[in-house]
Coordinates of C-alpha atoms in Angstrom, one line a residue:
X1 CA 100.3 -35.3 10.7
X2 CA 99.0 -35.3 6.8
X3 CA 100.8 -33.5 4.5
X4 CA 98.1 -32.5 2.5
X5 CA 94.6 -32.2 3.7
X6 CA 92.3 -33.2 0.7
X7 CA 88.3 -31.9 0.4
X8 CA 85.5 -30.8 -1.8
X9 CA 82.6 -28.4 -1.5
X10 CA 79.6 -30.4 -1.8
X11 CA 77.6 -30.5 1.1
X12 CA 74.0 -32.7 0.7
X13 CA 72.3 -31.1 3.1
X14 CA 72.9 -27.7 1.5
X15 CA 70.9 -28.7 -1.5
X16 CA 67.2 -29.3 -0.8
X17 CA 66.6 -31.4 -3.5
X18 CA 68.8 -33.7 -3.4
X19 CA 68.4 -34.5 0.3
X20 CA 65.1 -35.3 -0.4
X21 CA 66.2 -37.9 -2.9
X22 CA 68.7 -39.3 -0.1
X23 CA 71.4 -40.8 -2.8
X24 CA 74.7 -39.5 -1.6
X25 CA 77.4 -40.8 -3.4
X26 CA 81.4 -40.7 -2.5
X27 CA 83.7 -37.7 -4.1
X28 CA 85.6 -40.4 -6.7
X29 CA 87.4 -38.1 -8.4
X30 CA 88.9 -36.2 -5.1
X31 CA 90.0 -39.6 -3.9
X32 CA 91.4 -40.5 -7.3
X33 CA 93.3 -37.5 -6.6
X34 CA 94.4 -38.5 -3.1
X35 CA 95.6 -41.7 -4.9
X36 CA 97.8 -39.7 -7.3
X37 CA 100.0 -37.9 -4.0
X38 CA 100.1 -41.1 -2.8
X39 CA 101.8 -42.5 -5.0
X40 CA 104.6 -40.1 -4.7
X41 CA 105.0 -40.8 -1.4
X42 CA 102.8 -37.2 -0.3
X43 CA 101.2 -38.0 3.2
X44 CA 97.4 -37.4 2.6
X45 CA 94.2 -36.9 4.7
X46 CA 91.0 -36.0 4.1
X47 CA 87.8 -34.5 4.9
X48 CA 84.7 -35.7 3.3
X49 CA 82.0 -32.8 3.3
X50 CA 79.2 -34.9 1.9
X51 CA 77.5 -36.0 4.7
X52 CA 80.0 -34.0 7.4
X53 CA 79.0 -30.1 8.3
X54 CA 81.9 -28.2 6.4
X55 CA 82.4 -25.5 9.1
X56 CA 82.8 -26.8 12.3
X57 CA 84.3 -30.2 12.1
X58 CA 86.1 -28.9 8.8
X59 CA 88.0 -26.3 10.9
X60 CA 88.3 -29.2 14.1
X61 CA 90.1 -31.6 11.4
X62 CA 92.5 -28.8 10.8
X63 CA 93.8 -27.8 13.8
X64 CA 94.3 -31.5 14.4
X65 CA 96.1 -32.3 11.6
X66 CA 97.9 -28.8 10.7
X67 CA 98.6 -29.8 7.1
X68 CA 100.8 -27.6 4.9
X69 CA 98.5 -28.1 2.2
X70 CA 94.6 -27.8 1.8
X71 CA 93.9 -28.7 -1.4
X72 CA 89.6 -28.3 -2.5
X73 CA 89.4 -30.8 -5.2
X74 CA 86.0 -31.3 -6.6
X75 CA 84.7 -34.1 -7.2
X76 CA 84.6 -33.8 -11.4
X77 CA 82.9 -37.2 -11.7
X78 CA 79.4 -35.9 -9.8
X79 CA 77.1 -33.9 -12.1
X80 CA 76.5 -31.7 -8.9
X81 CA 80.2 -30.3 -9.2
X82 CA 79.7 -30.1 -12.2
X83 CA 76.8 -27.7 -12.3
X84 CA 79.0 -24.6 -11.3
X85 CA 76.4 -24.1 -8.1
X86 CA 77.4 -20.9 -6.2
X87 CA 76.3 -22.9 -2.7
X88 CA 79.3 -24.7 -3.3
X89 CA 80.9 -21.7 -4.6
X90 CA 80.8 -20.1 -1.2
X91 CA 81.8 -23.0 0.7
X92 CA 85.1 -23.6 -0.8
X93 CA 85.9 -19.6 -0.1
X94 CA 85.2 -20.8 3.6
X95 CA 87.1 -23.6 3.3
X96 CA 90.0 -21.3 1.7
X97 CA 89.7 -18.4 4.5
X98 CA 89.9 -21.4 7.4
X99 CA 93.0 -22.8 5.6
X100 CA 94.8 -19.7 6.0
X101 CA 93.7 -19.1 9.2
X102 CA 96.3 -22.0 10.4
X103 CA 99.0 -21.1 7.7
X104 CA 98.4 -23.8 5.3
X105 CA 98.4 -22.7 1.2
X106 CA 95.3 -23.1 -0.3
X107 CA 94.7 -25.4 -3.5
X108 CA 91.2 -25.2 -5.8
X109 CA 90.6 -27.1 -8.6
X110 CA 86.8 -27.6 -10.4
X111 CA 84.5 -26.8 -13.4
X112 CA 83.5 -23.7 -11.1
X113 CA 87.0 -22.6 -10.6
X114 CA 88.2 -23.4 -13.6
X115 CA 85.5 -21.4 -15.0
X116 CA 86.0 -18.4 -13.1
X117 CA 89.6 -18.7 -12.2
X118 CA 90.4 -15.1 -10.8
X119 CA 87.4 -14.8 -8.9
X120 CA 88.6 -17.9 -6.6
X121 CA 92.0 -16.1 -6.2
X122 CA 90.3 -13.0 -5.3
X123 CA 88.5 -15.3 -2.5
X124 CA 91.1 -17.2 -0.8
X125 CA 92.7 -19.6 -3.0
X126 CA 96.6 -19.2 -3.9
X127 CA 96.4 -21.8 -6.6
X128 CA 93.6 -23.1 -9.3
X129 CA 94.5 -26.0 -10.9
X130 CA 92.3 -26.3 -14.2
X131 CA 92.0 -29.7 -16.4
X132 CA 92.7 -33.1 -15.2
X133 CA 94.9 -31.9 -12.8
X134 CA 95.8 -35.3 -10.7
X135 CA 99.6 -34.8 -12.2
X136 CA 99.7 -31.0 -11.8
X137 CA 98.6 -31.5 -8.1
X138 CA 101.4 -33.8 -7.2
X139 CA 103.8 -31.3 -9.2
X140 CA 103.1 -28.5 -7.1
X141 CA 102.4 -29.6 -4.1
X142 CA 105.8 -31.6 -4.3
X143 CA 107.4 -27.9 -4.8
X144 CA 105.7 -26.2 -2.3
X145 CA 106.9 -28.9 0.7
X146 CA 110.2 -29.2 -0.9
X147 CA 110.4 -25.4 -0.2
X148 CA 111.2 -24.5 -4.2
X149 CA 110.0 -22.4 -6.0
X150 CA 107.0 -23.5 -8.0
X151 CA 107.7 -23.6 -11.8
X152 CA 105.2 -23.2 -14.5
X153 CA 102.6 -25.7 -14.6
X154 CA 100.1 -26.3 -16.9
X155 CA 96.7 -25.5 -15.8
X156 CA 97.4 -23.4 -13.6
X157 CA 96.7 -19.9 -12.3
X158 CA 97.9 -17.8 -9.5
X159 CA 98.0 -13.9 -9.0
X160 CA 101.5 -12.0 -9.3
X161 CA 102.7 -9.6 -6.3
X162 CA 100.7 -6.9 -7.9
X163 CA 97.4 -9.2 -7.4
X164 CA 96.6 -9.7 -11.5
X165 CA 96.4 -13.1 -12.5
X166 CA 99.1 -15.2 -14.0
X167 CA 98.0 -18.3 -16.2
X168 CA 99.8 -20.9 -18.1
X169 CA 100.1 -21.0 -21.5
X170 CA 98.3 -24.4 -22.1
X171 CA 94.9 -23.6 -20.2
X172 CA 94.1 -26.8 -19.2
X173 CA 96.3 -29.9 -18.0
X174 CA 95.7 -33.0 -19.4
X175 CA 96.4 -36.4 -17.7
X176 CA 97.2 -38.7 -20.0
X177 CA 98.0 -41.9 -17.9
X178 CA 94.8 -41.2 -16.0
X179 CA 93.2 -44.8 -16.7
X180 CA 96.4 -46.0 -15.3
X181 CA 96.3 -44.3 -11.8
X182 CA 95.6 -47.0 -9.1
X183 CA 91.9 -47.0 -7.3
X184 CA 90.9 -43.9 -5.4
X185 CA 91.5 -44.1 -1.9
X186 CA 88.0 -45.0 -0.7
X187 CA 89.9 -45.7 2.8
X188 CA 90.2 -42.1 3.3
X189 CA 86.5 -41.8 3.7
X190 CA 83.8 -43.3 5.9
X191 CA 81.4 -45.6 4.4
X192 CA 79.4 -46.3 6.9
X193 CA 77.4 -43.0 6.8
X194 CA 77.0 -43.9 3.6
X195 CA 75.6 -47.4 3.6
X196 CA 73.3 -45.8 6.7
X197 CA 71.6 -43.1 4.6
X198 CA 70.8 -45.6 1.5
X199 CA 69.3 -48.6 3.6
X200 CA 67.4 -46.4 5.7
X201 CA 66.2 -44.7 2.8
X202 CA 66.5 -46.7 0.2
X203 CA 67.0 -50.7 1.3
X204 CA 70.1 -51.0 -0.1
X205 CA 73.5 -49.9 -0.3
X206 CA 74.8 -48.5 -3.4
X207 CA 78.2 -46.8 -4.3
X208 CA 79.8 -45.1 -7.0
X209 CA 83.1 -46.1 -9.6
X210 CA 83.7 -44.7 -12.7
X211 CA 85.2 -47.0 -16.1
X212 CA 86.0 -43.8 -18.2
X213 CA 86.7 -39.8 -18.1
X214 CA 85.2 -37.5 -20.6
X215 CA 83.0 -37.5 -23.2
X216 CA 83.6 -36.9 -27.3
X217 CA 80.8 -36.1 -28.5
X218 CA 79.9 -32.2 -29.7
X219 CA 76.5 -31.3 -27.9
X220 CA 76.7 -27.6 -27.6
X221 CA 74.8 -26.9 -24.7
X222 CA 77.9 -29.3 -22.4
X223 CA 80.3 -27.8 -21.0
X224 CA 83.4 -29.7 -20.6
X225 CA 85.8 -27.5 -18.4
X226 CA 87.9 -30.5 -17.3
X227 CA 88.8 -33.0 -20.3
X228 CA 87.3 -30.9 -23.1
X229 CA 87.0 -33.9 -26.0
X230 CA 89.0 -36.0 -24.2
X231 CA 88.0 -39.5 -23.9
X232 CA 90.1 -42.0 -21.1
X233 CA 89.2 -45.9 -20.9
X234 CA 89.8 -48.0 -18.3
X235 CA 90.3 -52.0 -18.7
X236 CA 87.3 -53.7 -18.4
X237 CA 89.3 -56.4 -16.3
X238 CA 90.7 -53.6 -13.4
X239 CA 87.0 -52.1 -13.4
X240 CA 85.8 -55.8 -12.9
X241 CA 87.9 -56.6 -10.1
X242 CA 87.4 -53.0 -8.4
X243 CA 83.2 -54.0 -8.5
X244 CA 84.3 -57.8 -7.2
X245 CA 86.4 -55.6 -4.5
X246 CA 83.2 -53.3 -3.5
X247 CA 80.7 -56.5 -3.5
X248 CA 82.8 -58.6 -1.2
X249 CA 85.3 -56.6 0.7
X250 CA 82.9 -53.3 1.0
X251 CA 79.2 -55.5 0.8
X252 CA 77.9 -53.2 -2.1
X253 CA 75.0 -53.7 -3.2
X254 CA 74.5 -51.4 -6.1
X255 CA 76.6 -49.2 -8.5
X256 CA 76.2 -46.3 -10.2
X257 CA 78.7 -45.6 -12.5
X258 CA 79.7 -41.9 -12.6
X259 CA 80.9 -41.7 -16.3
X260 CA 79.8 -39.2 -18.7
X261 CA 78.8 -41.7 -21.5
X262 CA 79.1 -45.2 -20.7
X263 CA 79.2 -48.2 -23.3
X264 CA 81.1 -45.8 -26.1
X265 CA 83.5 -48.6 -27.1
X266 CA 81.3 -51.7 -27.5
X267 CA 83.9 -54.5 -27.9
X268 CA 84.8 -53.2 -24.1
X269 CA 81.5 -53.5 -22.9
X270 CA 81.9 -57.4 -24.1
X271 CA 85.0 -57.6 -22.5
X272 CA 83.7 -56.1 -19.4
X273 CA 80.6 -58.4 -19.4
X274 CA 82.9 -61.5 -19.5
X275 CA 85.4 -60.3 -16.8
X276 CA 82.6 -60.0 -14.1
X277 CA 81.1 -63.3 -15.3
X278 CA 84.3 -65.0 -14.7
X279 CA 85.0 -62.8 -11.6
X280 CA 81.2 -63.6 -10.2
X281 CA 81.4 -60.2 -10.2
X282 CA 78.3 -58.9 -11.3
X283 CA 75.8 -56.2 -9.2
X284 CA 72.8 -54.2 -10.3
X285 CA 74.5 -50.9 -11.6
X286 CA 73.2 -47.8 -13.7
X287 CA 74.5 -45.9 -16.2
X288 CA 74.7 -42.6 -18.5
X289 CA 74.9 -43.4 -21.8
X290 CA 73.1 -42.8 -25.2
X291 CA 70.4 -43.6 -27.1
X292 CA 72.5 -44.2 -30.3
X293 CA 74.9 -47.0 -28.5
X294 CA 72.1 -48.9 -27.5
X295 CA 72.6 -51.2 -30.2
X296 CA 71.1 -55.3 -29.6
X297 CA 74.4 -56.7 -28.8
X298 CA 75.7 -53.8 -26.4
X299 CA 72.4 -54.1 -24.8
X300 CA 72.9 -58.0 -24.2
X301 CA 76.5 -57.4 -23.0
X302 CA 75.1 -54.7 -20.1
X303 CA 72.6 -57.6 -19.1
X304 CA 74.9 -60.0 -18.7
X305 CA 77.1 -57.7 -16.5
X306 CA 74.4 -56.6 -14.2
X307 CA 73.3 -53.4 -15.5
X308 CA 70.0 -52.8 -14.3
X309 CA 69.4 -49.0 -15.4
X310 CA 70.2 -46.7 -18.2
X311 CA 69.8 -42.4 -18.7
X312 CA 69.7 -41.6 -21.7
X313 CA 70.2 -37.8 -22.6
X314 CA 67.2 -37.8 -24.7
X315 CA 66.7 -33.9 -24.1
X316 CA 63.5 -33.5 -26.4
X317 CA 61.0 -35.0 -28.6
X318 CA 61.3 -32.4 -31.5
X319 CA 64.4 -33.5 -33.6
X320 CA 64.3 -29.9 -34.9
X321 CA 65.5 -29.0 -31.2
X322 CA 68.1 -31.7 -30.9
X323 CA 69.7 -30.9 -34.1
X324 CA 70.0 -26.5 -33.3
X325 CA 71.4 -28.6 -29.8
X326 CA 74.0 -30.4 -32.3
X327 CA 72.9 -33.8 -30.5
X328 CA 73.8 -36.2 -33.6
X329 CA 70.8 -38.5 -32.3
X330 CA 67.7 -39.4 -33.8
X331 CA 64.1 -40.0 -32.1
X332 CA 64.6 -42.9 -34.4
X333 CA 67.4 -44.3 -32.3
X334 CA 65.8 -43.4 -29.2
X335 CA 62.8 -45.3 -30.2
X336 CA 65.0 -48.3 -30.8
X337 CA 67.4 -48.3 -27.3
X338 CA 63.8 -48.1 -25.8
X339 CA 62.5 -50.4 -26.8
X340 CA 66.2 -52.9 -26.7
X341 CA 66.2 -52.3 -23.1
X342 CA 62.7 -53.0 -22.1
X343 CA 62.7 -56.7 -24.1
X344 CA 66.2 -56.9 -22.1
X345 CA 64.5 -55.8 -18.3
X346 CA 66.5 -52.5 -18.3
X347 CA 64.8 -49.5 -16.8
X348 CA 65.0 -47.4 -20.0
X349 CA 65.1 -43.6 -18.4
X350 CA 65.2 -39.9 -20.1
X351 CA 67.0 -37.1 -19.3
X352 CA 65.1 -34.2 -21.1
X353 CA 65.7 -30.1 -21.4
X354 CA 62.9 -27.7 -21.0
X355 CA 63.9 -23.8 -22.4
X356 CA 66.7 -24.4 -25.6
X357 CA 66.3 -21.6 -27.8
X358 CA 64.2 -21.9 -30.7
X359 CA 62.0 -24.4 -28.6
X360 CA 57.9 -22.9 -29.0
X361 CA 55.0 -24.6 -27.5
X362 CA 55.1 -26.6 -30.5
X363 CA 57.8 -28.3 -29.6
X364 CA 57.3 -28.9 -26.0
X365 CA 54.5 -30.7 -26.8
X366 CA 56.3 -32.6 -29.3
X367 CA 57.9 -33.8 -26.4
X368 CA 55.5 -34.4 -23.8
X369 CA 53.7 -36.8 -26.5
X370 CA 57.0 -38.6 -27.2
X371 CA 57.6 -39.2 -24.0
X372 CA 53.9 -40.6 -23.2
X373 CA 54.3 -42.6 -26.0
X374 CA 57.9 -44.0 -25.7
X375 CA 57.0 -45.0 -21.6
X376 CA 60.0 -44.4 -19.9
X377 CA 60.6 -45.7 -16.8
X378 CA 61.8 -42.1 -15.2
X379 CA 62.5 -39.1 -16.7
X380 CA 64.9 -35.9 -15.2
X381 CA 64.0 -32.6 -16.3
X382 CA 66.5 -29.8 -16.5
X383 CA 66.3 -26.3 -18.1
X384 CA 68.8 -25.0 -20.5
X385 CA 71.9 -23.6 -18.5
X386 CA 74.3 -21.6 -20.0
X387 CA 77.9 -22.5 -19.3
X388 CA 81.3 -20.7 -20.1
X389 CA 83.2 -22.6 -22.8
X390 CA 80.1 -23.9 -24.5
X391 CA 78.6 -22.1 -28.3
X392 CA 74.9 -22.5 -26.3
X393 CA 76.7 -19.8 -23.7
X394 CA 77.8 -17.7 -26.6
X395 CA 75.1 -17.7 -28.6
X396 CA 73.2 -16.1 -24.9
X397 CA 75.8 -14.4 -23.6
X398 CA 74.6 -11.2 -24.1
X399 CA 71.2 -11.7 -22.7
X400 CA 72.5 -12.8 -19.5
X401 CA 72.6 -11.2 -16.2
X402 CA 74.1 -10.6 -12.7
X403 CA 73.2 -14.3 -12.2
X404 CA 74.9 -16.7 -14.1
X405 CA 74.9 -19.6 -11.9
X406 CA 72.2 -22.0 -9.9
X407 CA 71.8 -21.6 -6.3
X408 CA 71.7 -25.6 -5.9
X409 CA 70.6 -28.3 -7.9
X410 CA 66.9 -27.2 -7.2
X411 CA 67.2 -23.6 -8.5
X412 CA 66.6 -24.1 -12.7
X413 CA 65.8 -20.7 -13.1
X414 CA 66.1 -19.7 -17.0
X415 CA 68.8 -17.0 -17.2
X416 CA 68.3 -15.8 -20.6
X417 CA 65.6 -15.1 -23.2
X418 CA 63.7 -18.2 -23.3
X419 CA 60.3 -18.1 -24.8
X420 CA 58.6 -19.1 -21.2
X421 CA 59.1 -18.2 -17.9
X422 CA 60.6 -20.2 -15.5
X423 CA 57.5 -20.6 -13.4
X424 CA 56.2 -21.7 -16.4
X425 CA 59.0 -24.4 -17.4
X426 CA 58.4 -25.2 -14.1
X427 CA 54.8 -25.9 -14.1
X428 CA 55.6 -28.2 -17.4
X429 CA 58.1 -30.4 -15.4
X430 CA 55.7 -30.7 -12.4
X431 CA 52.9 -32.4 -14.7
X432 CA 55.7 -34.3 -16.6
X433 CA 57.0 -35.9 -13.8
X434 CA 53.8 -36.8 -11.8
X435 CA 52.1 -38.4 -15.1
X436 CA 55.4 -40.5 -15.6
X437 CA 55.3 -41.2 -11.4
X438 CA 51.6 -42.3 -12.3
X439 CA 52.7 -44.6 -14.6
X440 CA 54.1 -47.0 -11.3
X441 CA 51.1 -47.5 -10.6
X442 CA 49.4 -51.2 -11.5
X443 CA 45.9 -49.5 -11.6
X444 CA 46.0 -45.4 -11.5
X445 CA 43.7 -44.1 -9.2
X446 CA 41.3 -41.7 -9.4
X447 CA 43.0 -39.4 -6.8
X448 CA 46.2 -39.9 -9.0
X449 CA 44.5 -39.0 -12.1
X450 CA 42.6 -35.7 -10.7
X451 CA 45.9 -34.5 -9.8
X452 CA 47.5 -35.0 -12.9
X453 CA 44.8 -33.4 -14.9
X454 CA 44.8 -30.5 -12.5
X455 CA 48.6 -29.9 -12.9
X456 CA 48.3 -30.3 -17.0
X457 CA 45.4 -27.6 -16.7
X458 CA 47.8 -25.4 -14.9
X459 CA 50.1 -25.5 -17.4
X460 CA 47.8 -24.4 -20.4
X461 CA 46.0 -21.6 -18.2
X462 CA 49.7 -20.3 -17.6
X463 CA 50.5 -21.0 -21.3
X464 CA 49.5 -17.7 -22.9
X465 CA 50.7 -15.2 -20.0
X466 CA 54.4 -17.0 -19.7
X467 CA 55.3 -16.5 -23.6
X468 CA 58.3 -14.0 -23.7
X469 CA 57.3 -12.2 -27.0
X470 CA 60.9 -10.7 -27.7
X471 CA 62.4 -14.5 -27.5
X472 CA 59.4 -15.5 -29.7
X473 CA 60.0 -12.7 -32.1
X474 CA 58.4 -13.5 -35.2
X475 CA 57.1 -16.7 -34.7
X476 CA 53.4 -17.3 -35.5
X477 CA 51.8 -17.3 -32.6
X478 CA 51.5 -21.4 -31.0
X479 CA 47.8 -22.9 -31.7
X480 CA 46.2 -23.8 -29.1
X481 CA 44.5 -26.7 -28.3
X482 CA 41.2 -27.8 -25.5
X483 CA 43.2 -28.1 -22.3
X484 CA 41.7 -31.6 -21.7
X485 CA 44.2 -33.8 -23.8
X486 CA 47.7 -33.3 -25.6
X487 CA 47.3 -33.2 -29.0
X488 CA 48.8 -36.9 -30.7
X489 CA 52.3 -37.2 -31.9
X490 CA 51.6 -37.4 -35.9
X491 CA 49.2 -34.2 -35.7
X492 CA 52.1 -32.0 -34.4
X493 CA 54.6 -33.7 -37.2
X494 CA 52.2 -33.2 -39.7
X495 CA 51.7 -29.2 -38.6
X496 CA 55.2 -28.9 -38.9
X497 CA 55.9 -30.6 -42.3
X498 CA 52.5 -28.6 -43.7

């Protein structure tokens, strides 16, 4: 009998997209969690909704274990958390509704909750925990099965007996010794499903681990509900040994590395590059970095230490757009870590952002050439999404409305003034990504080709009826050009220095 029942919200196949992709990954940072009770001695358990059907054998795994405690801890190192989706949304209020069916108290903490901290009290929850709340967890779920009463804790919010919400005076918890916590309790969870669903899709088996929490840099589209600036390292020699654990003991086979921006400090990447060569350590792994870190040596260091993969947030080909974005990265850069990590045998891939405001036609073609000509190896296309905490949310705010949130990962619908429709943005990413997919291709077919050309003429017959004239304002109207070809790279520059 667990004391505390640990979960998360994210179901794969709830969100269409991502099944189809087939790349499920472990909740890291709700086992990193479980690892935190542990360690004060907190009897834990824990249901893993991933790959398990959250109603049903959610509510089985319950009456079984009758814990005291059912904490929903999202998993704040998957980008899907992340994203605030209301499918997940609802699923924790199902999971909080079950919980007190069998008398336990009901613990939420996530970027959604966080976000929208009364609305999960008004649905279930008796506690949100908001920051990096792995210390706050143990601190009040030690009160609650001691039977005190449960002091003030930072982070958190409840409701008073007159049902108004009570909050701490330091909003969000910070977690200091978080690098220091042991590794997350990966024995809680079945791997097996796991390692079934990526062979049969994919040939391989690939997990997840993280090196670092956080990111510092100031992009003001990113929200960052759970360390804010915050910025945690781990020792290259503990994350060594942990991928040396999950290559032998666990037969990985691949790792993808959860962090927000990996490779900041580059005297750890050396480090890190040395202890899985002495360990024998080293497995094909992929990243989330930046263009700007790519620098030769770091780029020799991530070869060395198996790194076979690298997103960059790129996010556009117009440096105009980057810099109203408050990126602090040049094409220049990009150009460069592009062309590093090709000469190295690194897939070099983009993560781009269709929709910021101030972003015309100009622009996104400023993009689509920079991507034909930089050759990534994959690209991932997003629409701007406006976030609570962020100045891009701000700046929108009052444009927004009744839906402020994606469905699932799939959704992308543009919930402000944009100057395109979202059919539109989405006709743009459609083309994108098939011409890149052609691109695999050793000799592109003429099947392949026809396709592509019919999807790029799609987009400029839908050009002049998707323009939202209010976002546009008094912009000059975009030129347009024959629908047959983009127009080159230095023509566009030179229209916009003329």
């Amino acid at each position: 009998m667990a004391q505390v029942l640990l979960t998360h919200s994210y179901h794969l196949p709830y969100d269409s997209k991502q099944l189809r992709k087939m790349q499920p990954y472990t909740p890291i940072g709700t086992l990193y969690a479980a690892t935190a009770l542990r360690g004060e001695g907190i009897s834990v358990t824990s249901f893993d909704s991933m790959l398990e059907d959250p109603s049903a054998k959610f509510t089985a795994m319950l009456e079984e274990h009758r814990p005291k405690i059912v904490a929903v801890y999202e998993d704040d190192f998957n980008f899907l958390s992340k994203m605030c989706l209301t499918r997940m949304r609802e699923v924790a209020w199902e999971m909080a509704k079950v919980a007190h069916a069998i008398g336990a108290i009901a613990i939420v903490h996530g970027s959604d909750s966080t976000d929208n901290s009364t609305l999960f009290l008004e649905n279930g929850f008796d506690y949100v925990l908001c920051g990096e709340a792995e210390a706050t967890l143990v601190q009040l779920c030690s009160s609650i099965l001691r039977g005190e009463e449960v002091p003030a804790i930072e982070g958190m919010v409840t409701l008073d007996e007159h049902g108004q919400p009570i909050q701490s005076l330091q909003r969000l918890a910070k977690n200091p010794r978080w690098a220091e916590l042991a590794l997350p309790s990966r024995d809680l969870i079945d791997l097996e499903p796991y390692r079934a669903a990526w062979v049969r899709e994919h040939g391989y088996f690939s997990t997840n681990m993280v090196a670092s929490r956080g990111c510092p840099y100031h992009c003001n589209w990113c929200a960052k509900p759970i360390s804010g600036n915050k910025f945690h390292l781990r020792p290259a020699s503990v994350v060594a040994e942990e991928m040396k654990m999950l290559k032998v003991g666990a037969g990985v086979q691949h790792i993808w590395f959860g962090d927000d921006v990996f490779a900041l400090n580059h005297h750890w990447v050396r480090e890190f590059a040395e202890e899985v060569t002495r360990r024998d350590a080293a497995l094909p792994f992929k990243v989330q970095s930046r263009a700007d870190l790519m620098s030769e040596e770091t780029v020799g260091n991530l070869k060395v230490a198996g790194c076979a993969e690298v997103w960059m947030g790129v996010e556009s080909g117009a440096q105009s757009v980057l810099n109203a974005m408050d990126k602090g990265l040049t094409l220049s850069s990009v150009i460069a870590a592009r062309q590093r990590l090709k000469e190295a045998g690194i897939r070099a891939c983009f993560f781009l952002q269709f929709g910021y405001p101030g972003e015309t036609w100009v622009e996104l073609q400023e993009t689509i050439a920079f991507v034909r000509e930089m050759r990534p190896d994959d690209v991932g296309i997003s629409f701007s999404y406006p976030l609570p905490g962020t100045v891009f949310y701000e700046r929108v705010r009052a444009q927004l409305g009744q839906k402020r949130n994606w469905t699932d990962s799939d959704d992308l619908c543009i919930m402000f003034r944009a100057a395109y429709t979202t059919e539109f943005y989405r006709a743009v990413r459609d083309a994108l990504h098939a011409e890149v997919d052609s691109w695999l291709e050793s000799e592109v077919s003429y099947q392949t080709k026809s396709r592509v050309e019919k999807m790029w003429r799609n987009v400029y017959e839908l050009e002049p009826m998707s323009r939202d004239a209010e976002a546009l304002g008094s912009l000059d109207p975009p030129p347009i050009y024959p629908s047959s070809a983009f127009v080159p790279l230095e023509h566009l520059v030179s229209l916009r220095e003329a």
